[in-house]
Each structure stands twice: as structure tokens, then as C-alpha cells.
XYZ file of C-alpha atoms in Angstrom:
438
model
C -0.007 0.049 -0.010
C 1.435 3.346 -1.056
C 0.886 6.836 0.387
C -1.756 8.744 -1.467
C -0.572 12.253 -1.030
C 2.595 14.227 -1.159
C 2.987 16.868 1.583
C 5.951 18.653 3.335
C 3.936 18.345 6.560
C 4.626 14.550 7.043
C 7.156 11.953 6.196
C 5.015 10.110 3.645
C 5.839 11.261 0.138
C 3.961 10.200 -2.784
C 4.969 6.700 -3.641
C 6.212 5.910 -0.098
C 5.297 2.498 1.436
C 2.641 2.599 4.194
C 2.894 -1.184 4.638
C 1.832 -4.507 2.987
C -1.655 -4.973 2.018
C -4.156 -6.239 -0.610
C -7.518 -4.926 -1.900
C -7.430 -1.625 0.050
C -10.322 0.709 0.734
C -10.158 3.837 2.837
C -12.879 5.634 4.777
C -12.887 8.528 7.316
C -14.242 8.193 10.873
C -16.603 10.650 12.529
C -13.699 12.060 14.525
C -11.578 12.804 11.438
C -9.277 9.901 11.525
C -8.665 7.607 8.411
C -9.047 3.931 8.266
C -7.257 2.140 5.446
C -8.503 -1.385 5.150
C -6.565 -4.224 3.568
C -7.334 -7.972 3.777
C -6.746 -9.189 7.362
C -5.591 -5.725 8.774
C -6.153 -2.078 8.833
C -3.923 1.105 8.898
C -5.098 4.112 10.868
C -3.863 7.719 10.814
C -5.043 11.254 11.748
C -3.649 12.618 8.423
C -3.438 11.144 5.042
C 0.220 11.738 5.035
C 0.615 9.516 8.166
C 2.146 8.201 10.265
C -0.020 5.072 9.870
C -0.412 2.510 12.545
C -1.239 -1.114 11.799
C -3.925 -2.979 13.734
C -6.702 -5.365 13.240
C -10.594 -5.329 13.179
C -12.676 -7.441 15.509
C -15.620 -9.381 14.079
C -18.517 -10.869 15.813
C -20.844 -12.941 13.600
C -23.512 -13.131 16.310
C -24.059 -16.831 15.902
C -24.485 -16.552 12.127
C -22.463 -18.259 9.410
C -19.720 -16.010 7.980
C -20.518 -16.141 4.315
C -17.406 -17.004 2.247
C -15.032 -15.538 4.906
C -14.011 -12.048 5.858
C -12.145 -10.504 2.850
C -12.630 -7.877 0.247
C -14.710 -5.739 2.532
C -16.422 -2.534 1.575
C -17.655 0.111 3.826
C -20.111 3.136 3.906
C -20.496 5.755 6.643
C -24.129 6.305 7.799
C -25.643 9.652 8.630
C -24.927 9.335 12.444
C -21.229 8.456 11.867
C -21.774 4.706 12.300
C -20.683 2.374 9.534
C -22.124 -0.437 7.424
C -19.933 -3.115 5.808
C -20.504 -5.775 3.199
C -18.092 -8.703 3.104
C -17.121 -10.692 -0.046
C -19.826 -13.321 0.556
C -22.604 -10.719 0.781
C -23.161 -10.585 4.575
C -24.031 -7.184 6.120
C -22.179 -5.961 9.231
C -22.425 -2.780 11.410
C -19.899 -1.012 13.540
C -20.922 1.820 15.866
C -17.681 3.771 15.212
C -16.008 2.150 12.209
C -13.225 0.783 14.481
C -15.392 -0.846 17.241
C -16.357 -4.468 16.689
C -18.078 -5.291 13.455
C -21.390 -7.173 14.178
C -23.069 -9.351 11.514
C -26.875 -8.747 11.022
C -27.810 -10.803 8.030
C -27.877 -14.680 8.093
C -27.576 -15.030 4.356
C -26.204 -13.144 1.305
C -27.836 -10.106 -0.124
C -26.645 -10.675 -3.645
C -29.033 -11.387 -6.558
C -30.680 -14.912 -6.301
C -28.780 -16.318 -9.371
C -25.863 -18.646 -9.836
C -22.589 -16.913 -9.666
C -19.075 -16.811 -8.124
C -19.291 -13.387 -6.335
C -16.605 -11.196 -4.998
C -15.349 -7.559 -4.995
C -18.498 -5.807 -3.665
C -18.490 -2.116 -3.358
C -21.038 -0.214 -1.181
C -21.789 3.475 -0.914
C -24.397 5.851 0.349
C -25.842 8.937 -1.379
C -28.358 11.447 -0.052
C -31.141 9.117 -1.252
C -30.220 5.542 -0.624
C -27.476 2.864 -0.339
C -25.905 1.352 -3.538
C -24.118 -1.958 -4.015
C -22.307 -3.453 -7.014
C -21.026 -7.079 -6.939
C -19.033 -8.803 -9.480
C -19.328 -12.440 -10.659
C -15.666 -12.990 -11.631
C -16.182 -16.250 -13.373
C -19.170 -15.056 -15.466
C -17.480 -11.685 -16.051
C -20.732 -9.883 -15.185
C -21.645 -7.493 -12.268
C -24.943 -6.635 -10.700
C -26.299 -3.415 -9.082
C -28.562 -3.312 -6.099
C -30.202 -0.533 -4.044
C -31.387 -0.426 -0.403
C -33.088 2.098 2.025
C -31.459 0.659 5.067
C -28.446 -1.395 3.972
C -30.049 -4.700 5.084
C -32.834 -5.236 2.625
C -31.764 -4.831 -0.989
C -33.539 -4.557 -4.369
C -31.867 -5.905 -7.395
C -32.005 -3.706 -10.429
C -32.464 -5.472 -13.793
C -29.649 -5.803 -16.307
C -25.897 -5.683 -15.745
C -23.844 -3.145 -13.835
C -20.992 -3.645 -16.116
C -19.640 -6.108 -18.669
C -16.344 -6.456 -20.732
C -16.287 -3.571 -23.382
C -17.255 -0.692 -21.105
C -13.887 1.028 -21.627
C -15.069 3.006 -24.529
C -13.565 6.372 -25.551
C -15.629 9.367 -26.928
C -14.354 8.529 -30.551
C -15.709 4.956 -30.274
C -12.397 3.359 -29.479
C -12.837 0.303 -27.182
C -10.242 -1.030 -24.851
C -10.761 -4.830 -25.068
C -10.026 -5.877 -21.435
C -10.813 -9.451 -20.609
C -11.750 -8.930 -17.004
C -12.843 -6.031 -14.829
C -12.456 -6.549 -11.197
C -11.805 -4.758 -7.783
C -14.283 -1.930 -8.609
C -14.168 1.149 -6.235
C -16.046 4.471 -6.661
C -15.154 8.058 -6.128
C -17.936 10.032 -4.675
C -18.900 13.717 -4.544
C -20.191 15.753 -1.512
C -23.624 14.256 -1.836
C -22.303 10.653 -2.051
C -22.986 10.281 -5.834
C -20.590 8.086 -7.609
C -18.558 10.155 -10.226
C -15.764 7.697 -11.188
C -15.466 3.918 -11.316
C -11.957 2.486 -10.773
C -11.175 -1.007 -11.915
C -8.285 -3.472 -11.986
C -8.299 -4.913 -15.502
C -6.386 -7.533 -17.406
C -6.335 -8.616 -21.036
C -6.169 -12.413 -20.361
C -7.066 -14.947 -17.736
C -4.984 -14.255 -14.572
C -3.224 -17.576 -14.972
C -2.051 -16.697 -18.302
C -0.238 -13.572 -17.054
C 3.454 -14.753 -17.024
C 6.538 -12.986 -16.053
C 8.304 -10.956 -18.808
C 5.441 -11.335 -21.233
C 3.267 -8.569 -22.852
C 0.373 -9.095 -20.511
C -0.240 -7.372 -17.106
C -2.998 -5.970 -15.053
C -3.732 -2.217 -15.047
C -5.699 0.342 -12.975
C -8.167 2.303 -15.050
C -10.581 4.886 -14.248
C -13.940 5.499 -16.166
C -15.961 8.595 -15.587
C -19.649 8.073 -14.809
C -22.785 9.935 -15.727
C -23.627 11.568 -12.439
C -27.281 11.422 -11.340
C -29.038 14.693 -11.044
C -30.310 16.071 -7.669
C -34.137 15.620 -7.658
C -36.604 16.357 -4.844
C -40.274 15.295 -4.894
C -42.376 18.452 -3.886
C -45.650 16.308 -3.114
C -46.421 16.146 0.583
C -48.600 13.001 0.410
C -47.310 9.506 -0.372
C -47.198 8.682 -4.214
C -49.357 5.760 -5.428
C -51.227 4.746 -8.611
C -53.989 7.242 -7.461
C -51.647 10.229 -7.498
C -52.876 12.656 -10.178
C -49.890 14.923 -10.351
C -46.172 14.773 -9.329
C -43.978 17.849 -8.911
C -40.266 17.400 -9.034
C -37.502 20.054 -8.324
C -34.457 19.389 -10.486
C -31.440 21.300 -9.037
C -29.100 23.312 -11.112
C -25.451 22.567 -10.523
C -22.098 23.674 -11.864
C -22.034 22.473 -15.410
C -25.775 21.648 -15.558
C -28.668 24.079 -16.184
C -31.918 22.028 -16.142
C -33.867 24.701 -18.043
C -31.432 24.403 -20.996
C -29.630 21.136 -20.872
C -32.472 18.587 -20.624
C -34.812 17.203 -23.335
C -37.806 17.735 -21.211
C -40.146 15.756 -23.419
C -37.975 12.708 -22.892
C -38.295 12.660 -19.188
C -40.127 9.882 -17.316
C -40.551 9.538 -13.533
C -41.787 6.781 -11.367
C -40.881 3.374 -9.854
C -37.636 2.126 -11.486
C -39.358 -1.162 -12.521
C -41.464 0.763 -14.959
C -39.229 3.712 -15.769
C -36.380 1.338 -16.787
C -38.555 -0.201 -19.536
C -40.024 2.954 -21.030
C -42.902 3.416 -18.700
C -43.562 6.058 -15.909
C -45.174 9.415 -15.749
C -44.864 12.058 -18.481
C -44.164 15.727 -18.355
C -47.115 18.115 -18.400
C -45.374 21.342 -17.549
C -42.345 23.177 -16.197
C -41.679 26.409 -14.272
C -38.391 28.067 -13.123
C -37.512 28.158 -9.388
C -34.363 30.409 -9.329
C -31.827 28.460 -11.170
C -33.627 25.215 -10.483
C -36.567 23.852 -12.641
C -39.786 22.445 -11.255
C -41.253 19.883 -13.669
C -44.846 18.578 -13.321
C -45.750 15.099 -14.270
C -49.026 13.369 -14.985
C -49.222 10.798 -12.146
C -50.701 8.184 -14.510
C -48.469 5.047 -14.867
C -45.967 6.019 -12.159
C -45.908 2.426 -10.881
C -45.387 3.232 -7.203
C -46.386 0.772 -4.554
C -45.761 0.430 -0.817
C -42.526 -1.396 -1.548
C -40.857 1.532 -3.252
C -38.558 3.831 -1.231
C -37.056 5.875 -4.099
C -38.374 7.291 -7.356
C -36.299 7.243 -10.548
C -36.139 10.100 -13.119
C -34.852 8.925 -16.571
C -34.455 10.731 -19.846
C -31.781 12.394 -22.013
C -30.131 15.716 -22.457
C -30.585 17.793 -25.535
C -27.352 16.345 -26.881
C -28.989 12.944 -26.662
C -26.969 11.770 -23.624
C -28.278 9.788 -20.659
C -29.897 11.783 -17.859
C -31.124 10.234 -14.653
C -31.694 10.929 -10.944
C -33.199 9.381 -7.845
C -35.470 11.039 -5.361
C -36.596 10.143 -1.855
C -40.436 9.727 -1.604
C -42.825 11.373 0.678
C -44.237 9.246 3.436
C -41.239 6.869 3.643
C -39.298 6.580 6.838
C -35.646 6.490 5.788
C -34.174 6.035 9.302
C -35.909 3.174 11.002
C -34.686 0.987 13.935
C -33.049 -2.211 12.765
C -33.699 -4.736 15.456
C -31.712 -8.041 15.158
C -31.657 -10.992 17.450
C -29.050 -13.642 18.267
C -30.316 -17.281 18.346
C -32.027 -18.143 21.523
C -30.324 -20.010 24.419
C -32.072 -22.393 26.748
C -32.394 -21.347 30.326
C -34.260 -22.227 33.524
C -35.064 -25.834 34.431
C -37.215 -28.757 33.485
C -39.888 -27.365 35.773
C -39.586 -23.861 34.406
C -38.147 -23.932 30.924
C -37.229 -20.633 29.301
C -35.361 -19.142 26.371
C -33.029 -16.090 26.460
C -32.823 -14.027 23.380
C -30.389 -11.057 22.897
C -31.684 -8.352 20.706
C -29.777 -5.233 19.505
C -30.893 -2.144 17.713
C -28.571 -1.351 14.697
C -30.706 1.436 13.489
C -29.812 5.157 13.716
C -33.015 5.948 15.693
C -34.528 4.626 18.874
C -36.972 1.707 18.543
C -40.454 1.407 20.127
C -41.839 -1.667 21.812
C -41.769 -4.559 19.176
C -43.261 -8.086 19.266
C -40.974 -11.108 19.313
C -41.910 -14.692 18.301
C -39.777 -17.838 18.247
C -40.946 -20.577 15.912
C -39.874 -24.227 16.039
C -39.306 -25.519 12.467
C -39.759 -29.164 11.536
C -39.700 -29.643 7.868
C -42.257 -27.362 6.379
C -44.074 -27.051 9.601
C -43.681 -24.154 12.127
C -44.831 -24.194 15.584
C -44.938 -21.185 17.957
C -42.488 -21.911 20.758
C -42.489 -18.588 22.542
C -43.762 -15.032 22.239
C -42.810 -11.820 24.066
C -42.021 -8.027 23.588
C -38.806 -6.148 23.046
C -38.729 -2.884 24.876
C -37.607 0.340 23.115
C -33.806 0.460 22.426
C -31.443 3.302 21.642
C -29.050 2.840 18.600
C -26.776 0.015 19.238
C -28.296 -0.651 22.716
C -28.545 -4.384 23.593
C -31.158 -6.122 25.796
C -31.798 -9.842 26.676
C -35.370 -11.001 26.836
C -36.332 -14.064 28.934
C -39.324 -16.032 27.451
C -41.159 -18.968 28.918
C -41.935 -21.990 27.034
C -44.525 -24.478 27.570
C -42.412 -27.595 27.791
C -38.655 -28.198 27.738
C -37.006 -29.133 24.515
C -35.343 -32.551 23.991
C -31.997 -32.362 25.611
C -28.744 -32.701 23.575
C -30.945 -32.248 20.297
C -30.487 -29.583 17.752
C -33.707 -27.656 16.867
C -34.319 -25.490 13.880
C -35.753 -22.179 15.027
C -36.837 -18.910 13.473
C -36.880 -15.605 15.363
C -39.214 -12.965 14.160
C -39.313 -9.349 15.288
C -41.915 -7.094 14.107
C -41.165 -3.469 14.990
C -43.897 -2.100 12.673
C -41.251 -1.052 10.160
C -41.236 -1.578 6.482
C -39.278 -4.851 6.877
C -39.582 -7.427 9.747
C -36.430 -8.946 11.136
C -36.041 -12.720 10.498
C -33.341 -15.031 11.735
C -33.213 -18.760 11.166
C -30.795 -21.260 12.633
C -29.925 -24.159 14.860
C -30.257 -24.141 18.615
C -28.969 -26.801 20.862
C -31.216 -27.505 23.878
C -28.650 -27.354 26.605
C -28.856 -24.960 29.456
C -25.818 -22.722 29.733
C -24.444 -23.305 26.184
């Protein structure tokens, strides 16, 4: 890993060695310090010029299977300064500070439900939502997903990228065989402005010493999404008659002059991506910004949507798009997550202890808790109870009575369901051994 800056203020000149490492990613903590992640280690410094101190993360899977190991990690800072992480296998983890222990929340991968050999995920957060791209290195295809909370993800149709994307303005194509290790450069709103790749023109095993093949680092500029705000106060649905959007002016972009207004469509991405969505009925200036009114017909919005998509083209015929938050959607919700239950009590008074933690950025209210015993396709209610309100990252243990003791020394398949009246319930499945104290 090399230093990333050249400054007379510190000992680390451009090109100086920070230390050994592979697949680095850097992020900044709430207190201003920098964390430079590499596989199996991290470097920390108060200044990009160093000095950098090497240490290690702590990981707690919380009784869940670690999906494909802990490598190729990618991180995003949340609004409150806490962090989310996705590991190579697609598990989602949280850390309260970015250096405090990483705690796993999901019990399965969040990647698309298709066959693939996934690696090199990259996660980032904008002012609207979380974004995730993951690469199938064997199929040489990548997928794009979006999320409101970083735990529940929606797969967008199509490919995030394929070989052949390194195309110059004059039509020249750099014919790289593989694109891997994607990282994104973000602007002040979190929007991705550049995609950085490690590329190679042959299979990795065919890259021999002293031949004419080698891997390269390339940077591809991205079309940056426009800043879009929904002005409607009520939630959008199929019954919405009219939708008003404010499209912000920015340096290098004048919405009144640069857009092909007639081409614009707005609505749920599932319909807009395929030519549908609401159509423009009028425009009006708002300072340098532009307010665009759409006929609500065909917007495609349902209760499952958490962002609207604007899609169209510029007057030069180039891609134009933007994402907008929707009125009536709670973007910061509690994220309650349980560990697997543990037997407690005695044969005369059998109980289960369940640890629950709030990984959201806001306090939770009382939620219902249910533990189901699974046998094949059948589910039987084993215990029910309530989880009291929890502050962000607060932990509590709930003791629940059960009607009869479970068979000792046996492993039982259980499902823990927490309903906090949020958009998504929390569900954990796993095996529990019915031995008190384990």
C-alpha cells in the first residue's frame, strides 16, 4: 500500500510505502481519523500523510454463518457516523464507530438470487439511498442493487457492467478481458463520479513474467445522477394525479437548458427502466432550478418503493437520470436484530433467553418477538414476548417462558421474528442446541 498524498508536513511522500496489504479501501471516521482497510488488517492515521499504525478489526458474527470468509470488505458511513460493511460473501455488518467491533446482522447473502461466483462488492451511500455493485468474476458480469437501510436490497435489472465498457468518446474500445476490484469516487452528496477497476487482457493464470500481459488500474468517468426532490407532501401511489419534481441546477448543468424535457419519465424504477412512468405536463423555473410537473398516470409506485427514478436524455442525446426520496417513507428506522435463543431455566420452568440489539440510527419502540420451532415445512410457535424500546446499538436480553422443555442434546431449527412495525420485519433462522448454559 502506497501513500496517497505528497506533503511537506509529513514523512510520507507520494509513492512511499505505508505497509503490506491487498485490496485496500479507505474511509474517514466521525472524529476525522482515516482507516485504510486491507485484507486481514487495517492502517489508521489522523492525516493522509501518516504516520499510519497497523492493527486489526474485531468481528462478531453473532451466531451466524460467515458467508465466504471475511475478505474484500467494503464500507459506507451512515448519517450518524456509524458504519455499514459488506463482506465478500454478501453478509451485512455494522460498527458503531467504524473501528469498534463489526457485528453481523444478516444470516444469508444479499446478492441477486442467481448462480454466480461473487466477489469484490462495493457499497456506498448517497443522499437518497445505499448502492451496491458485486462482480461475478467467473461469469465476467456485475450486478447493481439498491437499499433504503443497507439490510434489505432490491436488485435492479440488467448488468452493472460487462467487458467492453472502456469506450472512448471517438468510439475506440479497450478490449480488457476482466474488470475487477471496482471502487467508486464520490462527490459531496455521495454520488459516484468515477469507477476504478483492476483490469487484465487475459485470464490471470495466463499472465506470466516478462510477457506482454499485465494488470492495469483504469478509471472510467460516470454519468452523475441529477439532484431531484419530490415536492408532493402525500405518499405517491397509482392514484396520484400529479407529481412535482424540483431538479437542481449545478455547476455545469442548467436544467432549463440542458434537458430534453419531453424525454423525461418519472416513477418506480421497475416501470421507468422499460419506457414507462409518468410523463411531463409542464415546467416552471425556481431560481436556477427547474420544477417539472408530471401526470401521475403510470408511475408504478407501491408500498414497496423507497425511491423514485427520473430517466431521460439531455438535448445532446446523452443519458440523464436521478433518484429521489419519496414522501411518506421513513428512511431512518430501527433495525432490530436477534441472536439465536439460548435455553435457560429448568425442566420445571423452561425458558429461552434471546439477545436483541438495535442497529438502526434511531430509537426503537416496543416490538413483538416470536420464536418458531421448525420441523420440515411445519412451524410451531415456541415462545412469544416483547422487546422494549432500544437506543441505537443498545442491547437487551429477553427471557421467554416456553410450555415444555425441548429434547436435551438435540439440535432444533428455530426462526426468530421481530416485528417493529417498520417496512421490513427482522427474521433469523438457525440451529439451537437445547442445553442450558451453552
